[in-house]
Coordinates of C-alpha atoms and ligand atoms in Angstrom, one line a residue:
L1413 CA 11.1 -15.5 -7.2
I1414 CA 7.8 -15.0 -5.6
S1415 CA 8.5 -14.0 -2.0
S1416 CA 6.2 -16.4 -0.4
S1417 CA 7.8 -19.5 1.1
I1418 CA 4.4 -21.1 1.3
T1419 CA 4.2 -24.1 -1.0
S1420 CA 1.4 -26.4 0.1
V1421 CA -2.1 -25.8 -1.0
S1422 CA -4.9 -26.1 1.5
S1423 CA -8.5 -26.7 0.7
T1424 CA -10.7 -23.7 0.8
L1425 CA -13.7 -26.0 1.0
S1426 CA -13.3 -26.3 4.7
T1427 CA -14.1 -22.7 5.0
M1428 CA -17.4 -22.9 3.3
S1429 CA -20.5 -22.0 5.2
P1430 CA -23.6 -24.3 5.0
L1431 CA -25.5 -21.5 3.2
L1432 CA -22.9 -21.3 0.5
L1433 CA -22.8 -25.1 0.0
L1434 CA -26.4 -24.8 -1.2
L1435 CA -25.1 -22.8 -4.2
L1436 CA -22.9 -25.6 -5.4
P1437 CA -25.3 -27.0 -8.1
S1438 CA -25.7 -23.7 -9.8
L1439 CA -21.9 -23.5 -10.3
A1440 CA -21.7 -26.9 -12.1
L1441 CA -20.3 -25.4 -15.2
C1442 CA -17.3 -24.0 -13.5
S1443 CA -14.1 -26.0 -12.9
I1444 CA -13.6 -27.3 -9.4
K1445 CA -11.0 -24.6 -8.8
D1446 CA -13.5 -21.9 -9.8
E1447 CA -16.1 -23.3 -7.6
E1448 CA -13.9 -23.3 -4.6
R1449 CA -12.8 -19.8 -5.3
V1450 CA -16.1 -18.3 -5.9
I1451 CA -17.7 -20.1 -3.0
A1452 CA -14.9 -19.2 -0.7
I1453 CA -15.1 -15.5 -1.4
H1454 CA -18.5 -14.4 -2.4
E1455 CA -22.0 -14.7 -1.3
P1456 CA -23.7 -12.2 -3.6
L1457 CA -21.4 -12.6 -6.6
A1458 CA -24.2 -11.9 -9.1
L1459 CA -25.2 -8.7 -7.2
F1460 CA -21.5 -7.8 -7.0
H1461 CA -21.0 -8.1 -10.8
K1462 CA -24.2 -6.2 -11.5
K1463 CA -23.2 -3.4 -9.2
M1464 CA -19.7 -3.2 -10.6
H1465 CA -21.1 -3.2 -14.1
Q1466 CA -23.3 -0.2 -13.2
L1467 CA -20.4 1.5 -11.7
D1468 CA -18.3 1.0 -14.8
K1469 CA -21.0 2.5 -16.9
E1470 CA -21.5 5.4 -14.6
I1471 CA -17.8 6.1 -14.5
E1472 CA -17.7 6.1 -18.3
Q1473 CA -20.9 8.2 -18.7
S1474 CA -20.2 10.7 -16.0
G1475 CA -16.8 11.3 -17.4
K1476 CA -15.3 10.9 -13.9
L1477 CA -12.1 9.8 -15.4
E1478 CA -12.0 12.5 -18.0
M1479 CA -9.5 15.3 -17.6
D1480 CA -8.9 18.9 -18.5
D1481 CA -6.3 20.0 -20.9
E1482 CA -3.7 20.5 -18.2
R1483 CA -4.0 17.0 -16.9
Q1484 CA -4.0 15.6 -20.5
K1485 CA -0.8 17.5 -21.0
I1486 CA 0.9 16.1 -17.9
L1487 CA -0.3 12.6 -18.7
K1488 CA 1.1 12.8 -22.3
E1489 CA 4.4 14.1 -21.0
R1490 CA 4.8 11.4 -18.4
L1491 CA 3.8 8.6 -20.8
E1492 CA 6.3 9.9 -23.3
A1493 CA 9.0 9.8 -20.6
F1494 CA 8.0 6.1 -19.9
S1495 CA 8.2 5.1 -23.5
H1496 CA 12.0 5.7 -23.4
L1497 CA 12.4 3.3 -20.5
S1498 CA 13.4 0.1 -22.1
H1499 CA 13.6 -1.6 -18.8
M1500 CA 9.9 -1.3 -18.4
D1501 CA 9.7 -4.3 -20.8
N1502 CA 10.4 -6.7 -18.1
I1503 CA 8.9 -5.1 -15.0
T1504 CA 7.9 -7.7 -12.6
H1505 CA 4.8 -7.4 -10.4
T1506 CA 5.0 -9.0 -7.0
D1507 CA 2.2 -7.2 -5.4
V1508 CA -1.4 -8.0 -4.3
L1509 CA -3.0 -7.0 -7.6
G1510 CA -0.5 -9.2 -9.5
V1511 CA -1.2 -12.2 -7.4
N1512 CA -4.9 -11.8 -7.6
A1513 CA -4.7 -11.3 -11.4
N1514 CA -2.7 -14.5 -11.7
S1515 CA -5.3 -16.4 -9.6
G1516 CA -8.0 -15.1 -12.0
L1517 CA -9.9 -13.8 -8.9
I1518 CA -9.5 -10.1 -9.6
N1519 CA -12.8 -9.6 -11.4
D1520 CA -14.7 -10.8 -8.4
L1521 CA -13.2 -8.3 -6.1
Y1522 CA -13.6 -4.5 -5.6
E1523 CA -10.5 -2.4 -6.0
G1524 CA -8.6 -5.6 -6.6
D1525 CA -8.6 -7.2 -3.2
I1526 CA -11.8 -6.2 -1.4
L1527 CA -14.9 -8.2 -0.6
L1528 CA -18.1 -6.2 -0.1
T1529 CA -21.1 -7.4 1.9
K1530 CA -24.6 -7.2 0.5
E1531 CA -25.2 -4.2 2.6
Q1532 CA -22.0 -2.5 1.4
L1533 CA -22.9 -3.3 -2.2
E1534 CA -26.3 -1.8 -1.7
S1535 CA -24.9 1.3 -0.1
L1536 CA -22.8 1.8 -3.3
S1537 CA -25.8 3.8 -4.4
I1538 CA -24.8 4.5 -7.9
S1539 CA -25.2 8.2 -9.0
S1540 CA -25.6 9.5 -5.4
S1541 CA -23.5 10.0 -2.4
R1542 CA -21.8 6.9 -1.2
A1543 CA -21.5 5.6 2.3
R1544 CA -17.8 4.7 1.8
R1545 CA -14.7 6.4 3.0
Q1546 CA -10.8 5.8 3.1
A1547 CA -11.5 5.1 6.7
W1548 CA -15.0 3.8 6.2
K1549 CA -17.6 5.6 8.2
P1550 CA -21.1 4.3 7.3
K1551 CA -24.2 5.6 9.0
R1552 CA -23.8 3.0 11.8
F1553 CA -20.2 4.1 12.5
P1554 CA -18.5 3.3 14.8
S1555 CA -20.3 0.0 15.1
N1556 CA -18.5 -1.2 11.9
I1557 CA -15.1 -0.8 13.6
W1558 CA -13.7 -3.2 16.2
G1559 CA -13.1 -0.6 18.9
A1560 CA -10.1 0.9 20.7
N1561 CA -8.3 -1.7 22.8
K1562 CA -11.0 -4.3 22.2
D1563 CA -9.9 -7.8 21.3
I1564 CA -10.4 -8.8 17.7
P1565 CA -10.7 -12.5 18.0
V1566 CA -8.5 -14.2 15.4
S1567 CA -8.2 -17.8 14.3
I1568 CA -6.0 -19.4 11.7
D1569 CA -7.6 -22.1 9.5
A1570 CA -6.4 -25.5 10.7
S1571 CA -5.1 -26.3 7.2
Y1572 CA -3.1 -23.1 6.9
P1573 CA 0.5 -23.9 5.9
R1574 CA 2.5 -24.0 9.0
D1575 CA 5.5 -22.2 7.6
G1576 CA 3.2 -19.2 6.7
I1577 CA 1.8 -18.6 10.1
Q1578 CA 4.6 -16.5 11.5
V1579 CA 4.0 -13.9 8.7
L1580 CA 0.4 -13.6 9.8
R1581 CA 1.5 -13.1 13.4
D1582 CA 4.0 -10.5 12.4
G1583 CA 1.3 -8.6 10.4
M1584 CA -1.0 -8.6 13.4
R1585 CA 1.7 -7.6 15.7
F1586 CA 2.5 -4.5 13.6
W1587 CA -1.0 -3.1 14.1
N1588 CA -1.1 -4.2 17.7
D1589 CA 2.3 -2.5 18.5
N1590 CA 1.5 0.8 16.8
T1591 CA -2.2 1.4 17.3
C1592 CA -4.9 0.7 19.8
V1593 CA -6.3 -2.0 17.4
R1594 CA -5.8 -5.4 19.1
F1595 CA -5.8 -8.6 17.1
A1596 CA -6.0 -11.4 19.6
E1597 CA -5.3 -14.9 18.4
G1598 CA -7.4 -17.4 20.3
A1599 CA -9.7 -14.8 21.9
Q1600 CA -13.4 -15.6 21.9
G1601 CA -16.3 -13.5 20.5
V1602 CA -19.1 -13.4 18.1
N1603 CA -17.5 -11.1 15.6
K1604 CA -14.1 -12.5 14.6
V1605 CA -11.5 -12.9 11.9
K1606 CA -10.2 -16.1 10.4
F1607 CA -7.1 -16.3 8.2
I1608 CA -7.5 -18.7 5.3
Y1609 CA -5.1 -19.9 2.6
G1610 CA -7.5 -18.9 -0.2
D1611 CA -6.8 -18.3 -3.8
G1612 CA -5.2 -14.9 -3.5
C1613 CA -5.0 -12.0 -1.1
Y1614 CA -8.3 -10.3 0.0
S1615 CA -10.4 -9.1 2.9
W1616 CA -13.7 -7.6 3.9
I1617 CA -13.9 -4.0 4.8
G1618 CA -14.4 -3.1 8.5
M1619 CA -16.2 -5.4 11.0
I1620 CA -19.0 -7.0 9.1
G1621 CA -20.5 -9.2 11.9
N1622 CA -19.9 -12.9 12.8
E1623 CA -16.9 -14.6 11.3
Q1624 CA -15.1 -12.8 8.5
Q1625 CA -12.2 -14.2 6.4
V1626 CA -8.9 -12.7 5.4
S1627 CA -7.2 -14.7 2.7
I1628 CA -3.4 -14.7 2.6
G1629 CA -2.8 -17.3 -0.1
R1630 CA 0.1 -18.3 -2.2
G1631 CA 2.2 -15.4 -3.2
C1632 CA 0.7 -13.2 -0.5
G1633 CA 2.9 -14.3 2.3
T1634 CA 4.7 -11.1 3.2
V1635 CA 4.2 -9.1 6.3
G1636 CA 3.3 -6.0 4.3
T1637 CA 0.5 -7.9 2.4
V1638 CA -0.8 -9.1 5.8
T1639 CA -0.8 -5.5 7.2
H1640 CA -2.5 -4.3 4.0
E1641 CA -5.3 -6.9 4.1
L1642 CA -5.7 -6.3 7.8
G1643 CA -5.9 -2.6 7.0
H1644 CA -9.1 -3.4 5.0
T1645 CA -10.3 -5.6 7.9
I1646 CA -9.9 -2.6 10.2
G1647 CA -11.9 -0.5 7.8
L1648 CA -9.5 1.2 5.3
Y1649 CA -10.1 1.5 1.6
H1650 CA -7.3 2.2 -0.8
T1651 CA -5.4 5.5 -0.9
Q1652 CA -5.9 6.1 -4.6
S1653 CA -9.7 6.1 -4.1
R1654 CA -9.6 9.1 -1.8
Y1655 CA -11.8 12.0 -3.0
D1656 CA -8.8 14.2 -3.4
R1657 CA -6.8 11.7 -5.4
D1658 CA -7.0 13.7 -8.7
Q1659 CA -4.6 16.2 -7.3
Y1660 CA -2.0 13.4 -6.9
V1661 CA -2.6 10.8 -9.6
I1662 CA -4.0 10.8 -13.1
V1663 CA -5.9 7.7 -14.1
N1664 CA -4.7 6.7 -17.6
D1665 CA -8.1 5.5 -18.7
K1666 CA -7.0 4.6 -22.2
N1667 CA -5.0 1.7 -20.7
I1668 CA -7.6 0.3 -18.3
Q1669 CA -8.9 -3.1 -19.1
N1670 CA -12.5 -3.2 -20.3
G1671 CA -14.9 -3.7 -17.4
T1672 CA -12.5 -2.7 -14.6
A1673 CA -13.2 1.0 -14.4
H1674 CA -15.0 0.5 -11.1
N1675 CA -11.6 -0.2 -9.5
F1676 CA -10.7 3.5 -10.2
D1677 CA -13.8 4.9 -8.6
K1678 CA -13.2 7.6 -6.1
E1679 CA -15.0 8.8 -2.9
T1680 CA -16.9 12.0 -2.5
A1681 CA -15.9 14.8 -0.1
E1682 CA -19.3 14.5 1.4
N1683 CA -19.0 11.1 2.8
T1684 CA -15.3 10.8 3.2
D1685 CA -13.0 11.5 6.1
N1686 CA -9.3 11.3 5.5
Y1687 CA -8.6 12.7 9.0
G1688 CA -6.4 15.4 7.7
I1689 CA -3.8 12.8 6.6
P1690 CA -2.0 14.0 3.4
Y1691 CA -2.2 11.8 0.3
E1692 CA 0.7 9.4 0.5
Y1693 CA 2.0 7.5 -2.6
G1694 CA 4.0 5.2 -0.5
S1695 CA 1.1 4.2 1.7
N1696 CA 0.7 0.5 2.4
M1697 CA -2.9 1.0 1.2
H1698 CA -1.9 2.5 -2.2
Y1699 CA -2.0 0.5 -5.4
E1700 CA 1.0 -0.1 -7.6
P1701 CA 0.8 1.9 -10.8
F1702 CA 0.1 -0.9 -13.3
G1703 CA -3.1 -2.3 -11.8
F1704 CA -5.8 -3.4 -14.4
A1705 CA -3.6 -2.3 -17.3
K1706 CA -4.3 -3.5 -20.8
D1707 CA -0.6 -3.1 -21.6
R1708 CA 1.4 -4.0 -18.5
K1709 CA 4.3 -1.8 -19.7
I1710 CA 2.2 1.3 -19.4
P1711 CA 0.9 2.5 -16.1
T1712 CA -2.7 3.1 -15.3
L1713 CA -1.9 5.4 -12.5
V1714 CA 0.4 8.3 -13.3
A1715 CA 1.8 10.4 -10.4
V1716 CA 1.2 14.1 -10.7
S1717 CA 4.5 14.6 -8.7
K1718 CA 7.0 13.1 -11.1
D1719 CA 9.4 12.0 -8.4
Y1720 CA 6.8 9.6 -7.0
Q1721 CA 5.8 7.6 -10.1
F1722 CA 7.8 4.6 -8.9
S1723 CA 7.0 5.1 -5.2
M1724 CA 3.4 4.0 -5.3
G1725 CA 2.5 1.4 -2.7
G1726 CA 4.5 0.6 0.4
D1727 CA 5.8 -2.7 1.7
M1728 CA 4.8 -1.7 5.2
P1729 CA 2.3 0.7 6.8
T1730 CA 3.8 4.1 7.0
F1731 CA 3.9 6.8 9.7
Y1732 CA 0.8 8.3 8.2
D1733 CA -1.0 4.9 7.8
V1734 CA -0.5 4.4 11.5
L1735 CA -1.7 7.9 12.3
L1736 CA -4.8 7.4 10.2
V1737 CA -5.8 4.3 12.1
N1738 CA -5.1 5.9 15.4
K1739 CA -7.3 8.8 14.5
Y1740 CA -10.0 6.6 13.0
Y1741 CA -10.1 4.4 16.1
N1742 CA -9.9 7.4 18.4
C1743 CA -6.8 5.9 20.1
F1744 CA -5.5 9.2 21.3
E1745 CA -8.7 9.9 23.2
A1746 CA -9.0 6.3 24.4
N1747 CA -5.4 6.0 25.6
C1748 CA -3.9 9.4 26.2
K1749 CA -6.6 11.6 27.6
G1750 CA -5.2 14.3 29.8
V1751 CA -1.6 13.3 28.9
S1752 CA 0.2 15.8 26.8
V1753 CA 3.6 15.6 25.3
S1754 CA 5.6 17.9 23.2
C1755 CA 7.3 16.3 20.1
K1756 CA 10.0 17.7 17.9
N1757 CA 10.7 17.1 14.2
N1758 CA 7.0 16.4 13.5
G1759 CA 6.7 13.5 15.9
V1760 CA 3.3 12.6 17.3
Q1761 CA 2.2 11.2 20.7
D1762 CA 2.7 7.4 20.9
V1763 CA -0.7 5.9 21.7
K1764 CA 1.0 2.9 23.2
N1765 CA 3.1 5.0 25.6
C1766 CA 1.5 8.5 25.9
R1767 CA 4.5 10.2 27.5
I1768 CA 6.7 9.7 24.5
C1769 CA 6.5 10.5 20.8
R1770 CA 6.5 8.3 17.7
C1771 CA 9.2 9.7 15.4
P1772 CA 9.2 10.1 11.6
T1773 CA 12.1 8.8 9.6
G1774 CA 15.6 9.8 10.8
Y1775 CA 14.7 10.9 14.3
T1776 CA 14.5 9.2 17.7
G1777 CA 14.4 9.8 21.4
N1778 CA 11.4 10.4 23.7
D1779 CA 10.7 13.8 22.0
C1780 CA 12.1 12.9 18.5
G1781 CA 14.8 15.5 19.2
R1782 CA 17.8 13.2 18.3
M1783 CA 19.0 12.0 15.0
D1784 CA 18.4 8.3 14.6
P1785 CA 21.9 6.7 15.2
S1786 CA 21.1 3.9 12.8
F1787 CA 21.6 6.4 10.0
E1788 CA 25.4 6.7 9.2
V1789 CA 26.3 10.3 9.0
I1790 CA 27.9 11.6 5.8
P1791 CA 29.0 15.1 6.4
A1792 CA 28.8 17.5 3.4
K1793 CA 30.9 20.6 2.8
D1794 CA 30.7 23.4 0.4
G1795 CA 32.9 23.2 -2.7
A1796 CA 33.7 20.3 -4.9
R1797 CA 31.2 17.5 -5.3
V1798 CA 32.2 14.3 -3.5
S1799 CA 31.3 10.9 -4.9
K1800 CA 30.0 8.1 -2.7
S1801 CA 28.9 4.5 -3.4
I1802 CA 26.6 2.6 -1.1
S1803 CA 25.6 -1.0 -1.2
A1804 CA 23.4 -3.6 0.4
G1805 CA 23.0 -7.4 -0.1
N1806 CA 25.2 -10.5 0.4
G1807 CA 26.1 -10.8 -3.3
K1808 CA 24.6 -14.3 -3.5
W1809 CA 22.3 -15.0 -6.5
E1810 CA 19.4 -16.3 -4.4
T1811 CA 16.6 -14.8 -2.3
A1812 CA 18.0 -14.0 1.1
T1813 CA 15.9 -14.9 4.2
T1814 CA 16.4 -11.4 5.7
L1815 CA 16.5 -8.0 4.1
S1816 CA 20.0 -6.4 4.1
K1817 CA 19.5 -2.7 4.9
K1818 CA 21.7 0.3 5.4
S1819 CA 20.7 3.9 6.2
Y1820 CA 22.6 7.2 5.7
V1821 CA 22.1 10.8 6.4
I1822 CA 23.9 13.4 4.4
Q1823 CA 24.3 16.4 6.6
A1824 CA 25.0 20.0 5.7
P1825 CA 26.3 22.6 8.1
A1826 CA 23.6 24.6 9.9
G1827 CA 21.5 26.7 7.6
K1828 CA 22.7 25.0 4.4
R1829 CA 21.1 22.6 2.0
I1830 CA 22.3 19.4 0.3
E1831 CA 22.8 19.0 -3.5
L1832 CA 22.6 15.4 -4.5
I1833 CA 23.2 13.9 -7.9
F1834 CA 22.6 10.2 -8.6
T1835 CA 25.1 8.8 -11.1
N1836 CA 24.1 5.1 -10.9
I1837 CA 21.6 2.7 -9.4
D1838 CA 22.2 -1.0 -9.9
V1839 CA 19.7 -3.4 -8.5
V1840 CA 20.0 -7.0 -9.6
F1841 CA 16.3 -7.8 -9.5
P1842 CA 14.2 -4.6 -9.9
T1843 CA 10.5 -5.1 -9.4
G1844 CA 7.5 -2.8 -9.6
D1845 CA 7.7 -2.3 -5.9
C1846 CA 11.5 -2.6 -5.4
S1847 CA 10.8 -5.3 -2.9
Y1848 CA 14.0 -7.2 -3.9
G1849 CA 16.2 -4.2 -3.7
G1850 CA 16.1 -0.5 -4.0
I1851 CA 16.8 2.9 -2.5
Q1852 CA 14.6 5.5 -0.8
I1853 CA 15.3 9.2 -0.4
W1854 CA 13.8 11.8 2.0
K1855 CA 14.9 15.2 0.8
N1856 CA 12.4 17.3 2.7
K1857 CA 12.7 18.7 6.2
D1858 CA 9.4 17.1 7.1
T1859 CA 10.1 13.3 6.9
R1860 CA 6.7 12.1 7.9
M1861 CA 5.9 11.3 4.3
N1862 CA 7.4 8.1 2.9
G1863 CA 10.5 8.8 0.8
M1864 CA 10.8 8.5 -2.9
R1865 CA 11.7 5.0 -4.0
A1866 CA 13.6 3.6 -7.0
C1867 CA 15.3 0.5 -8.1
R1868 CA 16.4 1.6 -11.6
K1869 CA 18.5 4.6 -12.5
E1870 CA 15.8 6.0 -14.8
E1871 CA 13.3 6.1 -12.0
L1872 CA 15.1 8.9 -10.2
A1873 CA 15.6 12.4 -11.2
Q1874 CA 19.3 13.1 -11.6
Y1875 CA 19.4 16.1 -9.4
Y1876 CA 18.0 16.9 -6.0
L1877 CA 18.2 19.9 -3.7
S1878 CA 17.0 19.4 -0.1
D1879 CA 14.9 21.9 1.7
G1880 CA 16.7 21.4 4.9
E1881 CA 20.1 20.4 6.3
N1882 CA 19.6 16.7 6.0
V1883 CA 18.9 14.1 3.3
F1884 CA 18.1 10.6 4.5
I1885 CA 18.8 7.6 2.3
K1886 CA 18.0 3.9 2.8
I1887 CA 19.2 1.1 0.6
W1888 CA 18.0 -2.5 0.9
N1889 CA 18.4 -5.8 -0.8
K1890 CA 17.2 -9.4 -0.6
Y1891 CA 18.7 -10.7 -3.9
A1892 CA 22.4 -10.4 -4.7
Y1893 CA 23.1 -6.7 -4.3
S1894 CA 21.7 -3.2 -4.6
N1895 CA 24.4 -0.6 -5.4
A1896 CA 24.0 3.2 -5.8
T1897 CA 26.5 5.9 -6.5
F1898 CA 25.9 9.7 -6.1
T1899 CA 27.7 12.9 -5.6
Y1900 CA 26.9 15.4 -2.9
R1901 CA 27.9 18.7 -1.4
S1902 CA 26.4 21.4 0.8
Y1903 CA 24.8 24.2 -1.0
Ligands
NAG1348 C1 13.2 -9.2 -21.1 O1 13.1 -10.6 -21.0 C2 13.3 -11.3 -22.2 C3 13.1 -12.8 -21.9 O2 13.4 -13.1 -20.6 C4 14.8 -11.0 -22.6 O3 15.0 -11.7 -23.8 C5 14.9 -9.5 -22.9 O4 16.2 -9.2 -23.2 C6 14.6 -8.7 -21.6 N1 14.5 -7.3 -22.0 C7 15.2 -6.4 -21.2 C8 15.1 -5.0 -21.7 O5 15.7 -6.7 -20.2
NAG1349 C1 -16.4 -4.3 -22.9 O1 -17.3 -5.2 -22.2 C2 -18.7 -5.0 -22.4 C3 -19.4 -6.0 -21.5 O2 -18.9 -6.0 -20.3 C4 -19.0 -5.3 -23.9 O3 -20.3 -5.0 -24.1 C5 -18.1 -4.4 -24.7 O4 -18.3 -4.7 -26.1 C6 -16.6 -4.6 -24.4 N1 -15.8 -3.7 -25.1 C7 -14.7 -4.0 -25.7 C8 -14.0 -2.9 -26.4 O5 -14.2 -5.1 -25.6
NAG1350 C1 28.4 -3.3 -5.5 O1 29.0 -2.8 -4.4 C2 29.9 -3.7 -3.7 C3 30.3 -3.1 -2.4 O2 30.8 -1.8 -2.6 C4 31.0 -4.0 -4.6 O3 31.9 -4.9 -4.0 C5 30.5 -4.6 -5.9 O4 31.6 -4.8 -6.9 C6 29.5 -3.7 -6.5 N1 28.9 -4.3 -7.7 C7 28.7 -3.7 -8.8 C8 28.2 -4.6 -10.0 O5 29.0 -2.6 -9.0

């Protein structure tokens, strides 16, 4: 049930640089597969392992992952709640970390899917401030980024499976259509990106100089994985390593595999710029909550906000992910200087068309002043609760080629709120990231933040009260069906 349709395996040997070929004899003890893998991804592998080991030690000794009584209490409560969820037995992991763990590659990568250059490794000066950021800004910034509206020359390895290429193009197109970053297949230049069909999904961070690879291998072939890896290529680290992450997630250090603590390192406020973007569990750059777990039934990342435990990681870049990149690349200044626009419902200027706004979930129109008509309106009244069932999917017990989706907005009369109670959620193939089916709910007036997501009944609170007149709901499916039933009324 892995989502990738890619089946053939290409040789990563064709991607080796002459320098790395010289290292072959020293790897004689590895299997051929390991050789290819290690050579394909890492130049200073020994240095990498040494640094990560130092970082593991530092994290243990500094007590960075230790928590005060209050956080201990939250963690204990949340874990107890999980222990009653029998469905957790068979949770399926279809994300990047899962793929890289299966390929055995994960120990050779930073934060699970990141390659670091020698310079970046050295700048990980242990026990001092670090030259790393969510949007990475080293001393030589902005020379590590590709530049606003500048072509990023892209090639696709000649042996890349043909039926996987469209997904790469869709991933590039997402960033091209929504930001001033410009991936340009076939363009020429010294600094460039090459897609390879490597053993897993990984990328370098930012522009590192000359040709740099992005691997979208077997099991990585979804548009959201491509946008995630290209997010690293643009210069983004993971959301859960933000310096302020402790307010939002608790790292369950007791369940972290030995020797992987470096993957839970966090940035410092000193060298980090989040560009005022709030912490978003559903970001395309956030981990799923079971990464590096000893016991895969118990999460390693526990959401401080209970509603979001099952909403970590997003299948596509979010409104805020796009905004982060547009700020990081200075796209507003580059494209929209002197053009002002006034946006409603928390819209922001569209850097691709400065006279109009980009709208958060549920809104549309040049100024985001209209409700998005793709959301079917369910009017709510005061009084008795009304029951409603919603459904997506074609009912066939096979993976569909396209996602079946439906969107609803429950609307209260002006000045009222919505009371919503879920009575059932039935998704045939629930995964860790609900990629085969699930529902998502926006209960706040401000819909910029990705909504809460669930694909099992236990993952949702039973009762929600909106803070505005609208609750937006999406339901999707790509295997058999996703059904949900709830009651609602205005309040
Ligand atoms: C988990 O999977 C195993 C084997 O496929 C099955 O026997 C078991 O009933 C499943 N457990 C749950 C809770 O679905
Ligand atoms: C963890 O790994 C280190 C070496 O990386 C080793 O010294 C230590 O004994 C291991 N601890 C456990 C509990 O396996
Ligand atoms: C799911 O919803 C569809 C459409 O309402 C319905 O036909 C089907 O019986 C439902 N399936 C289950 C298992 O409830």
